[in-house]
Coordinates of C-alpha atoms and ligand atoms in Angstrom, one line a residue:
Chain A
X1 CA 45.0 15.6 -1.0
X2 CA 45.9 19.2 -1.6
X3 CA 44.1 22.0 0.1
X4 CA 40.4 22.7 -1.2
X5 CA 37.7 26.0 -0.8
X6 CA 34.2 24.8 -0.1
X7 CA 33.9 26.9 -3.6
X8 CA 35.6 24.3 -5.1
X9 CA 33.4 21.5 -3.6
X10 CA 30.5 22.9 -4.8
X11 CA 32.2 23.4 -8.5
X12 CA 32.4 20.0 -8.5
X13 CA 28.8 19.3 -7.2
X14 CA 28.0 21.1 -9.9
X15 CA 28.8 18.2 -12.4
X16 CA 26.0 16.1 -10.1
X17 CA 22.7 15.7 -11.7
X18 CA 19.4 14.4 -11.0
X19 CA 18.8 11.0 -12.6
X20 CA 15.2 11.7 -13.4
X21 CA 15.6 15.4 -15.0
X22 CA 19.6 15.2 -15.9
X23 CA 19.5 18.8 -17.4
X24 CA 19.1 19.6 -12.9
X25 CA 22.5 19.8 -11.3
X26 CA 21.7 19.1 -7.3
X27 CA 22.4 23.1 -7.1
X28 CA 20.2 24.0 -9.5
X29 CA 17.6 22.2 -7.5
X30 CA 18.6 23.5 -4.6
X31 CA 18.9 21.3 -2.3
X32 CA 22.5 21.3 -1.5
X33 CA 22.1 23.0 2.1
X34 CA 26.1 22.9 3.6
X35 CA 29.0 21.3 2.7
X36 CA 31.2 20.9 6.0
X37 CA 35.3 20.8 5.0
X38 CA 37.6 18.5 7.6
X39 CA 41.1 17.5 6.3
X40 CA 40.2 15.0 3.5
X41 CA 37.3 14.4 4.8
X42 CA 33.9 16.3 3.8
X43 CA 30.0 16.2 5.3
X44 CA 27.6 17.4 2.4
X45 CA 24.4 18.5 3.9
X46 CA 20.9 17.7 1.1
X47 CA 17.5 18.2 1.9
X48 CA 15.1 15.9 0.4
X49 CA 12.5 17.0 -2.4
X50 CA 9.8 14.6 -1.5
X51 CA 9.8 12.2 1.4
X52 CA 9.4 9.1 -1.0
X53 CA 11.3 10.6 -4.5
X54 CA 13.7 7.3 -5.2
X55 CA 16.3 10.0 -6.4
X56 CA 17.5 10.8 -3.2
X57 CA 19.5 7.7 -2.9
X58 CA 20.8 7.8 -6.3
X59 CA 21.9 11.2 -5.5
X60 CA 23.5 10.9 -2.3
X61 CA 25.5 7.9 -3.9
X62 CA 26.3 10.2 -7.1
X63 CA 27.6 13.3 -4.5
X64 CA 29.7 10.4 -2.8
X65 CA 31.4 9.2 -5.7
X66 CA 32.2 12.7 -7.6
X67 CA 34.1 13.7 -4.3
X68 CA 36.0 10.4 -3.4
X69 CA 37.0 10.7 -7.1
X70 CA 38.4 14.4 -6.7
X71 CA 40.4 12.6 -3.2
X72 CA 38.1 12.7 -0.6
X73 CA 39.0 9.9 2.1
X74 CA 36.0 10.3 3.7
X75 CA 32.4 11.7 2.1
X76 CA 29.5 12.0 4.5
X77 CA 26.1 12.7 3.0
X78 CA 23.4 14.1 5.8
X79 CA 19.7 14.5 5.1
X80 CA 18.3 17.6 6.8
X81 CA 14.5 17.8 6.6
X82 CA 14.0 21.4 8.0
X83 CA 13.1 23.6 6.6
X84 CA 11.0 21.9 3.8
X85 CA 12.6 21.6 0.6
X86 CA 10.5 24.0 -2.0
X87 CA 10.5 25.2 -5.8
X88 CA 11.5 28.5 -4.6
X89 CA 15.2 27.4 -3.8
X90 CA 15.6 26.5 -7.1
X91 CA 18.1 28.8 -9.3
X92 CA 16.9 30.8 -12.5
X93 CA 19.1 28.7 -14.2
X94 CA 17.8 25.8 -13.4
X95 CA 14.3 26.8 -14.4
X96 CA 15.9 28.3 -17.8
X97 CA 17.4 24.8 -18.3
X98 CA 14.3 22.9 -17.6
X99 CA 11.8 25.2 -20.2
X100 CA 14.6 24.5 -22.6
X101 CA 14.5 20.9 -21.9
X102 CA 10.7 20.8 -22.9
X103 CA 9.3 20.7 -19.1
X104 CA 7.4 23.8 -17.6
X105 CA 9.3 25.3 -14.8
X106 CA 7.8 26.4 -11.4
X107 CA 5.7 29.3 -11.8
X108 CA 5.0 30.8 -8.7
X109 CA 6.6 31.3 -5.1
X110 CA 5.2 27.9 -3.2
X111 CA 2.3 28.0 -0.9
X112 CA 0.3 25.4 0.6
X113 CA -3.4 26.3 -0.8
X114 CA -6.2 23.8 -0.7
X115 CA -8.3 25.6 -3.1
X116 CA -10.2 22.6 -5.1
X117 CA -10.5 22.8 -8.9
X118 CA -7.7 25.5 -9.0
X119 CA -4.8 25.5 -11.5
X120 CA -2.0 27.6 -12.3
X121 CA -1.4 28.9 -15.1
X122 CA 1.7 27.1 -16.7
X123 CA 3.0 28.4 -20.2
X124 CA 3.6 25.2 -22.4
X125 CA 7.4 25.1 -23.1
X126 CA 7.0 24.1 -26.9
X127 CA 4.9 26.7 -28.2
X128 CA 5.0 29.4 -25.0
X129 CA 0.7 29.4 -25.4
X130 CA -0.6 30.4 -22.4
X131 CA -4.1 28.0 -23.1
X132 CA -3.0 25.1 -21.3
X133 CA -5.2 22.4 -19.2
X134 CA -3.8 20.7 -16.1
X135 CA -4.4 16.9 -16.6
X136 CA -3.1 15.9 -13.3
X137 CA -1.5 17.1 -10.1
X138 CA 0.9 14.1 -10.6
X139 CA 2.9 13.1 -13.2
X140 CA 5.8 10.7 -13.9
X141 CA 7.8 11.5 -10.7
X142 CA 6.7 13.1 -7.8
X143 CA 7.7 16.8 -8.4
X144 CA 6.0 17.3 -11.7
X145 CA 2.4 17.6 -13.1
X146 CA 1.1 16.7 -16.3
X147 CA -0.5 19.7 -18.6
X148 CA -1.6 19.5 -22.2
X149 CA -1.4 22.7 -24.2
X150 CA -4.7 23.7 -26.5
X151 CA -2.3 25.3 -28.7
X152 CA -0.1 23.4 -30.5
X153 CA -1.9 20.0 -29.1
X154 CA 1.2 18.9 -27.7
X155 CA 1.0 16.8 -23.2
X156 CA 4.0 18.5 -21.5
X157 CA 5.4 18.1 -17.9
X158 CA 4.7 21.4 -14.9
X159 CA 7.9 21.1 -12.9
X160 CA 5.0 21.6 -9.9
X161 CA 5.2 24.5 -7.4
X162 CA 6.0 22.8 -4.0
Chain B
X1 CA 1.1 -7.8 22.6
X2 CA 4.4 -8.4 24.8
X3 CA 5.0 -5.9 28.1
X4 CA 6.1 -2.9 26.8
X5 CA 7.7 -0.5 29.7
X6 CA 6.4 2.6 29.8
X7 CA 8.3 5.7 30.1
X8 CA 9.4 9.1 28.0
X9 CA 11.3 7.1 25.1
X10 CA 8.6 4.6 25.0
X11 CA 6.2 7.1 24.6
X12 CA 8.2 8.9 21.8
X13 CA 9.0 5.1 20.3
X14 CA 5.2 4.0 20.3
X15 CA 4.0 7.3 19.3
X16 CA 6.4 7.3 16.1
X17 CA 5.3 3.8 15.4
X18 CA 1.3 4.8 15.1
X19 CA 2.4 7.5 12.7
X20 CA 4.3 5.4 10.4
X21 CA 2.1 2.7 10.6
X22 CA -0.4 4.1 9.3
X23 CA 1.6 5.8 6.8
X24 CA 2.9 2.1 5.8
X25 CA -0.5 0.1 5.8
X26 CA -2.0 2.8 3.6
X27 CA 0.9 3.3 1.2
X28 CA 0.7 -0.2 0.5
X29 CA -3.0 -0.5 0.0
X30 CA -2.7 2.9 -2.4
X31 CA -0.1 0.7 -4.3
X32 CA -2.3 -2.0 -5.1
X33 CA -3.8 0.1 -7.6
X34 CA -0.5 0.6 -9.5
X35 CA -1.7 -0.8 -13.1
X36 CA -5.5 -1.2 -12.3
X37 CA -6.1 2.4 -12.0
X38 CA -9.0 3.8 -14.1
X39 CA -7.1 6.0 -16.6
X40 CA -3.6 6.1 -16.7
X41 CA -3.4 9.7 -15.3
X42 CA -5.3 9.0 -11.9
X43 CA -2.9 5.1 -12.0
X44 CA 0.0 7.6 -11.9
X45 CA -1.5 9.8 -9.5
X46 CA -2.7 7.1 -6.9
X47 CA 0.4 5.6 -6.9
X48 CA 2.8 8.8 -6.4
X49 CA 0.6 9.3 -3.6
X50 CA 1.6 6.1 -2.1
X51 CA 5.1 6.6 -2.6
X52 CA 4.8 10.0 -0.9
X53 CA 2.9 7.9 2.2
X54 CA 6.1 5.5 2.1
X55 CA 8.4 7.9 2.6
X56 CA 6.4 9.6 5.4
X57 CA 6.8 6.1 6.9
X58 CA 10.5 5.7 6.2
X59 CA 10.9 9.0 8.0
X60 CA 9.0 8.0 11.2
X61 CA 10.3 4.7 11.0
X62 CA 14.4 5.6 10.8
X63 CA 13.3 7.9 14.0
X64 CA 11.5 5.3 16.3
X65 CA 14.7 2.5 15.6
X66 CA 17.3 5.5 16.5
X67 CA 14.7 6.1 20.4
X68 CA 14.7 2.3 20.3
X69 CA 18.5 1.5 19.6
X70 CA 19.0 3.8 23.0
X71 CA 16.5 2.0 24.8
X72 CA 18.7 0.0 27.5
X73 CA 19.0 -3.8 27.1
X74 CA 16.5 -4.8 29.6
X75 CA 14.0 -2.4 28.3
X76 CA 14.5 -3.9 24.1
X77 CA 14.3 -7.6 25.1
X78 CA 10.5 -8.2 25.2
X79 CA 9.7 -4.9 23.1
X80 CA 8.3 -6.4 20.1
X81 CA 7.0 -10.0 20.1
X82 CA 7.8 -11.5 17.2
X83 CA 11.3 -14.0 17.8
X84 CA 13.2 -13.5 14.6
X85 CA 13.4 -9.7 16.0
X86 CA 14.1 -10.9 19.6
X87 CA 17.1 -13.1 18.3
X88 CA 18.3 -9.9 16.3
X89 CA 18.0 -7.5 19.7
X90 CA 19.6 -10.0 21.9
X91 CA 22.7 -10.7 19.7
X92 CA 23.4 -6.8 20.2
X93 CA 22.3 -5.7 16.9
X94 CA 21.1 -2.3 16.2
X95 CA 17.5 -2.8 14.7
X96 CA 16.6 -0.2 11.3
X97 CA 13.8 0.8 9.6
X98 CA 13.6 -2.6 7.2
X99 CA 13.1 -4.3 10.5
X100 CA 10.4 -2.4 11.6
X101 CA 8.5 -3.2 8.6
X102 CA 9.0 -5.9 7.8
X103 CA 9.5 -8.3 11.2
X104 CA 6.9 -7.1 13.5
X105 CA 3.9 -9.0 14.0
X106 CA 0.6 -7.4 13.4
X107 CA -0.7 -7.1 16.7
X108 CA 2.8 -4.8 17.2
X109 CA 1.2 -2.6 14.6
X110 CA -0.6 0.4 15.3
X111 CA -2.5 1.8 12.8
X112 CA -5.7 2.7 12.6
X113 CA -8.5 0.1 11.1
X114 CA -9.3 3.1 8.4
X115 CA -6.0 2.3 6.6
X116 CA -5.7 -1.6 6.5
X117 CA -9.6 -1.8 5.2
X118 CA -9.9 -3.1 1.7
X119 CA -9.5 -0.9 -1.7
X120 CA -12.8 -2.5 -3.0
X121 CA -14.2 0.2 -6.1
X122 CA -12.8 3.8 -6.6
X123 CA -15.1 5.0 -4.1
X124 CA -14.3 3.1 -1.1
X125 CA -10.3 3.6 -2.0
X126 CA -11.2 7.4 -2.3
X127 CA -13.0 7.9 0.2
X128 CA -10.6 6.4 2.7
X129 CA -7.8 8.9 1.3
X130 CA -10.0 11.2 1.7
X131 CA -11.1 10.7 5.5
X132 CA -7.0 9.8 6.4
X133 CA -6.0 13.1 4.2
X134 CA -8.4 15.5 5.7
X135 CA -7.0 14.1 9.3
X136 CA -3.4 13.9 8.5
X137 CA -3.5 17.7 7.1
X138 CA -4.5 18.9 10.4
X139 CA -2.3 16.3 12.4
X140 CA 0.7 17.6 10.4
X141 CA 0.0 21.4 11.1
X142 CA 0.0 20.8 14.7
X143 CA 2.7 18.2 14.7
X144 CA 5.0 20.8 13.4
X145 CA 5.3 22.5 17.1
X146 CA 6.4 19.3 18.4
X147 CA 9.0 20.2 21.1
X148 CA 10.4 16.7 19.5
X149 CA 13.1 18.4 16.5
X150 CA 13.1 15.1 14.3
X151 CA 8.9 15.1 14.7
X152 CA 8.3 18.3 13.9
X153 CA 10.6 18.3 10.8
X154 CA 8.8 14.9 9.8
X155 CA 5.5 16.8 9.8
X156 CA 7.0 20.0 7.9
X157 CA 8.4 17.7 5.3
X158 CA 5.1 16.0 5.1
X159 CA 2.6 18.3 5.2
X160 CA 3.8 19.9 1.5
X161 CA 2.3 16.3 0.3
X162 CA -0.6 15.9 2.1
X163 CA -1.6 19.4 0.9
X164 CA -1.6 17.7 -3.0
X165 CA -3.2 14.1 -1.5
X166 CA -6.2 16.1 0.4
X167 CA -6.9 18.4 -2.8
X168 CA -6.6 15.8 -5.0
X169 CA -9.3 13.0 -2.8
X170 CA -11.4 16.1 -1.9
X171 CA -12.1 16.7 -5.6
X172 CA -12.9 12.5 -6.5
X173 CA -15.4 12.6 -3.3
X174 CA -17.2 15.7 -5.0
X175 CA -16.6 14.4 -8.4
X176 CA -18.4 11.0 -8.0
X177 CA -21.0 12.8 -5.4
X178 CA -21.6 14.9 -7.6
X179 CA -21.8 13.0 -10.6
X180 CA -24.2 10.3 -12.1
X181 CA -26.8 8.7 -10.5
X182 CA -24.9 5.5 -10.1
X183 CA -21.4 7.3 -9.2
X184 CA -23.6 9.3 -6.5
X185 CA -24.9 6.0 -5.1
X186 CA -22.1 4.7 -4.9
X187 CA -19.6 7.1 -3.5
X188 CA -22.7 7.6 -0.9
X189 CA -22.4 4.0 -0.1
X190 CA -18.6 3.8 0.8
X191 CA -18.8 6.9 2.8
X192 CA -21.6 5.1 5.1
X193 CA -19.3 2.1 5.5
X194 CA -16.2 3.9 6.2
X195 CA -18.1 6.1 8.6
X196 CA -17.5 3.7 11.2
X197 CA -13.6 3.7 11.2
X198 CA -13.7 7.3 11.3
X199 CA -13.7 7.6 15.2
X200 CA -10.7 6.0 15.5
X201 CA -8.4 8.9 14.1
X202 CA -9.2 10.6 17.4
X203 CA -8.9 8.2 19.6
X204 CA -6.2 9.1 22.4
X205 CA -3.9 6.2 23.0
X206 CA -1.6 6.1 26.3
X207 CA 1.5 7.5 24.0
X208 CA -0.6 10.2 22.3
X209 CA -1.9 11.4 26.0
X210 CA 1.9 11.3 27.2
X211 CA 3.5 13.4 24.5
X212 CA 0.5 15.6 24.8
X213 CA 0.9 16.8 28.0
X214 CA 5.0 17.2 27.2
X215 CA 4.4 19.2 24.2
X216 CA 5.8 17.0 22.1
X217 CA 2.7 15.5 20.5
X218 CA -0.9 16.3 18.6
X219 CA -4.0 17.3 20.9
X220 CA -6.6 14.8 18.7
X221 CA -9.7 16.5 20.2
X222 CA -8.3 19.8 19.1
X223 CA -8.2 18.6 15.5
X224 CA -11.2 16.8 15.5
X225 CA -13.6 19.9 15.2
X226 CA -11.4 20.9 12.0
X227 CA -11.6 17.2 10.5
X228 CA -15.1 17.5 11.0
X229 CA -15.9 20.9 9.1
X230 CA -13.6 19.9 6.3
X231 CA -15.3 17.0 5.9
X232 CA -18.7 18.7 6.5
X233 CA -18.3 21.1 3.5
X234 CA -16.6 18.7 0.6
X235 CA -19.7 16.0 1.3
X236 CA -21.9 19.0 1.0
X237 CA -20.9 20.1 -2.1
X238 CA -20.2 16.2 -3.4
X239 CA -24.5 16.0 -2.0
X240 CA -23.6 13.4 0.1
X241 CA -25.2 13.2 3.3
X242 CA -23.3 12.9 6.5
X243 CA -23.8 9.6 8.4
X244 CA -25.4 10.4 11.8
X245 CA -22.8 9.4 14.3
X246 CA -23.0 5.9 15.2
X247 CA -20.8 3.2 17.4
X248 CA -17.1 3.4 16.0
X249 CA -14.4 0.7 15.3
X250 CA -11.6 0.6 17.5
X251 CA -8.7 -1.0 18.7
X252 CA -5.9 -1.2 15.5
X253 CA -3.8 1.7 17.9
X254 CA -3.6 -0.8 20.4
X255 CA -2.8 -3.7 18.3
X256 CA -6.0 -5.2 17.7
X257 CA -7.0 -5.4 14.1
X258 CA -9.2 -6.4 11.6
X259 CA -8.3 -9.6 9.2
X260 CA -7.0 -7.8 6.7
X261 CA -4.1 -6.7 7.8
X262 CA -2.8 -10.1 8.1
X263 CA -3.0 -10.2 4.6
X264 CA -1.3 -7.3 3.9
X265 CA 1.6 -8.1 6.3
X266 CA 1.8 -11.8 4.3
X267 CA 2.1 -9.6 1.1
X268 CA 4.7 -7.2 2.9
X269 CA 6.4 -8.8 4.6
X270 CA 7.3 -12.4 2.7
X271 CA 10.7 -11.6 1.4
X272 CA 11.9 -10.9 4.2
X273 CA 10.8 -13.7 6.6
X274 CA 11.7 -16.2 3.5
X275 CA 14.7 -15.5 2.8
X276 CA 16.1 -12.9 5.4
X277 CA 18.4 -10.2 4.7
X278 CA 18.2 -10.1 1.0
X279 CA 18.4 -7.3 -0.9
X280 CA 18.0 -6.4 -4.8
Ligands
LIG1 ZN1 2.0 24.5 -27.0

């Protein structure tokens, strides 16, 4: 294969979504932490988003098979777990993308309060009302939370704070 | 239990094996609720909660069969009792985290009794989240200075989810405390029977001394007084009364467990032992 930049690699990661929110590339969830060039041979470093989220697999097999398609003899996907995986690596765009898409994006820097009762407030992405109700802490997949807007009426997904 | 040689792997091996464990056993009893939850909101929520206690598990487990796989030979023959896992060590093979779930025996299981006991109402299930939550928040904090890389990234990882699984059980306890006469009752009921499996958590087991004193592990008295003021506050404000302290189960770190989790492992672990090797 010819010569490629990391730059190039991570072009092409950027065509790699997230099966459960396909409007995410992995980039613009941030969890692309190296990508390692060798030859025709290349080690892409991810870090998990939660320790049980069934994506992971699906991704790591998706970064494999955009880069053996682009030539790659050899693709080597490594999960690094430190430093924990948070909201706050993911790109403006990406939260753009998401409110766009109909889910609320993260809304704050993470932190790791244990205040009971507490809720952020999330903006619902429909009619941009700021008199929304958490319903629950968690939702359909493990990084999101369920709200329902007093507004328009309308239940709509909190990409959570994590 | 077969003779398990003792030295600084073992230690790391066994101590990796209580963790997940107990992560295991109580992500599968979580998942029993998926469908029968209450309201489809708290289904979802029990159940992501689970799957966040799997993963914990996957984790630990990937890290105890890397320690075991460098174990020498004469040290992995008798490890684990059960044969179908002998045969597989004494061919050579490399053993994975699939094995270690699901062809151990139960007495090579070390988790506490708190997480095998039965789901029974809302209450019971709750308030043994609650109880394990409230423990593993403070286990995780600590474990995060484990001079072991792979344990203390395990516990960083993890502790971002325990955070949401001790908010969200702290606020059921209160809620059905707190609530109606009958909810109150209840609740109150389950936290006197669970009381006794409580001890347990802060039991020292031979591993959890040894990685102690090499900085590699979680001083469990030093967590205890924590555990014990969390707990103190959110059955307060749920109006439950404390039990007084009383004579404690023991012996699931060892390997010496109730009945149930027989059953579980019979659930778990059927596939597998049926038809071995399969995948889908
Ligand atoms: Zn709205």
């Amino acid at each position: 294969m010819q010569q490629v930049t990391k730059e190039q690699v991570y072009e092409w990661l950027s065509a790699v979504t997230d099966p459960e929110v396909p409007v995410l590339t992995v980039l613009d969830l941030g969890i692309v932490r190296n990508v390692a060039l060798n030859g025709d041979e290349v080690t892409v470093t991810i870090t998990p988003t939660y320790s049980g989220c069934p994506a992971m697999d699906v991704i790591g097999m998706s970064i494999r098979m955009a880069l053996l398609s682009r030539g790659f003899k050899k693709v080597t996907i490594e999960m690094q777990l430190s430093p924990a995986w948070t909201t706050d690596w993911m790109s403006e765009e990406g939260k753009q993308k998401l409110k766009e898409y109909g889910i609320a994006p993260p809304v704050r820097t993470s932190s790791s309060g244990l205040g009971l009762f507490e809720d952020d407030v999330v903006a619902c992405p429909r009619c941009g009302s700021e008199d929304t109700e958490l319903v629950s802490r968690f939702g359909p997949t493990s990084c999101k939370s369920l709200y329902k807007c007093n507004n328009c009426k309308e239940p709509f997904e909190h990409f959570k704070c994590h | 239990m077969t003779n398990q040689p003792i030295n600084k792997s073992t230690n790391q091996l066994i101590y990796a094996l209580q963790l997940a464990d107990n992560a295991l056993i109580l992500g599968h009893r979580i998942s029993e609720w998926c469908g029968h939850g209450p309201v489809l909101e708290q289904d979802i929520a029990i159940t992501n909660t689970a799957l966040d206690h799997l993963g914990q598990a996957r984790s630990f487990y990937q890290f105890a069969a890397n320690v075991f796989n460098a174990l020498p030979a004469d040290q992995k023959a008798n490890f684990f009792s059960s044969p179908v896992l002998q045969n597989k060590i004494a061919a050579g093979e490399n053993i994975d985290e699939d094995d270690l779930a699901y062809l151990r025996d139960g007495w090579d299981f070390r988790n506490v009794l708190l997480v095998e006991q039965p789901n029974k109402d809302w209450a019971f299930t709750v308030i043994r989240s609650f109880f394990y939550d409230a423990y593993n928040f403070y286990f995780y904090t600590e474990l995060q200075k484990s001079k072991v890389a792979e344990l203390a990234a395990i516990a960083e990882k993890s502790l971002k989810e325990v955070t949401y699984h001790l908010r969200w059980s702290s606020e059921w306890v209160i809620r059905l405390g707190d609530g109606t006469d009958e909810s109150h009752e209840r609740m109150q009921e389950a936290v006197n029977e669970r009381w006794a499996y409580t001890g347990e958590l802060f039991q020292m087991s031979e591993a959890d001394k040894a990685m102690l004193a090499e900085g590699m592990g979680v001083d469990l008295n030093g967590i205890k007084p924590l555990w014990e003021q969390r707990v103190a506050e959110v059955l307060q404000e749920a109006t439950i009364t404390m039990p007084a302290n009383t004579w404690m189960q023991e012996g699931g770190k060892e390997g010496r467990h109730s009945e149930h989790l027989g059953y579980i492992l019979a659930e778990l672990q059927f596939m597998q032992r049926a038809y071995p090797n399969m995948e889908w």
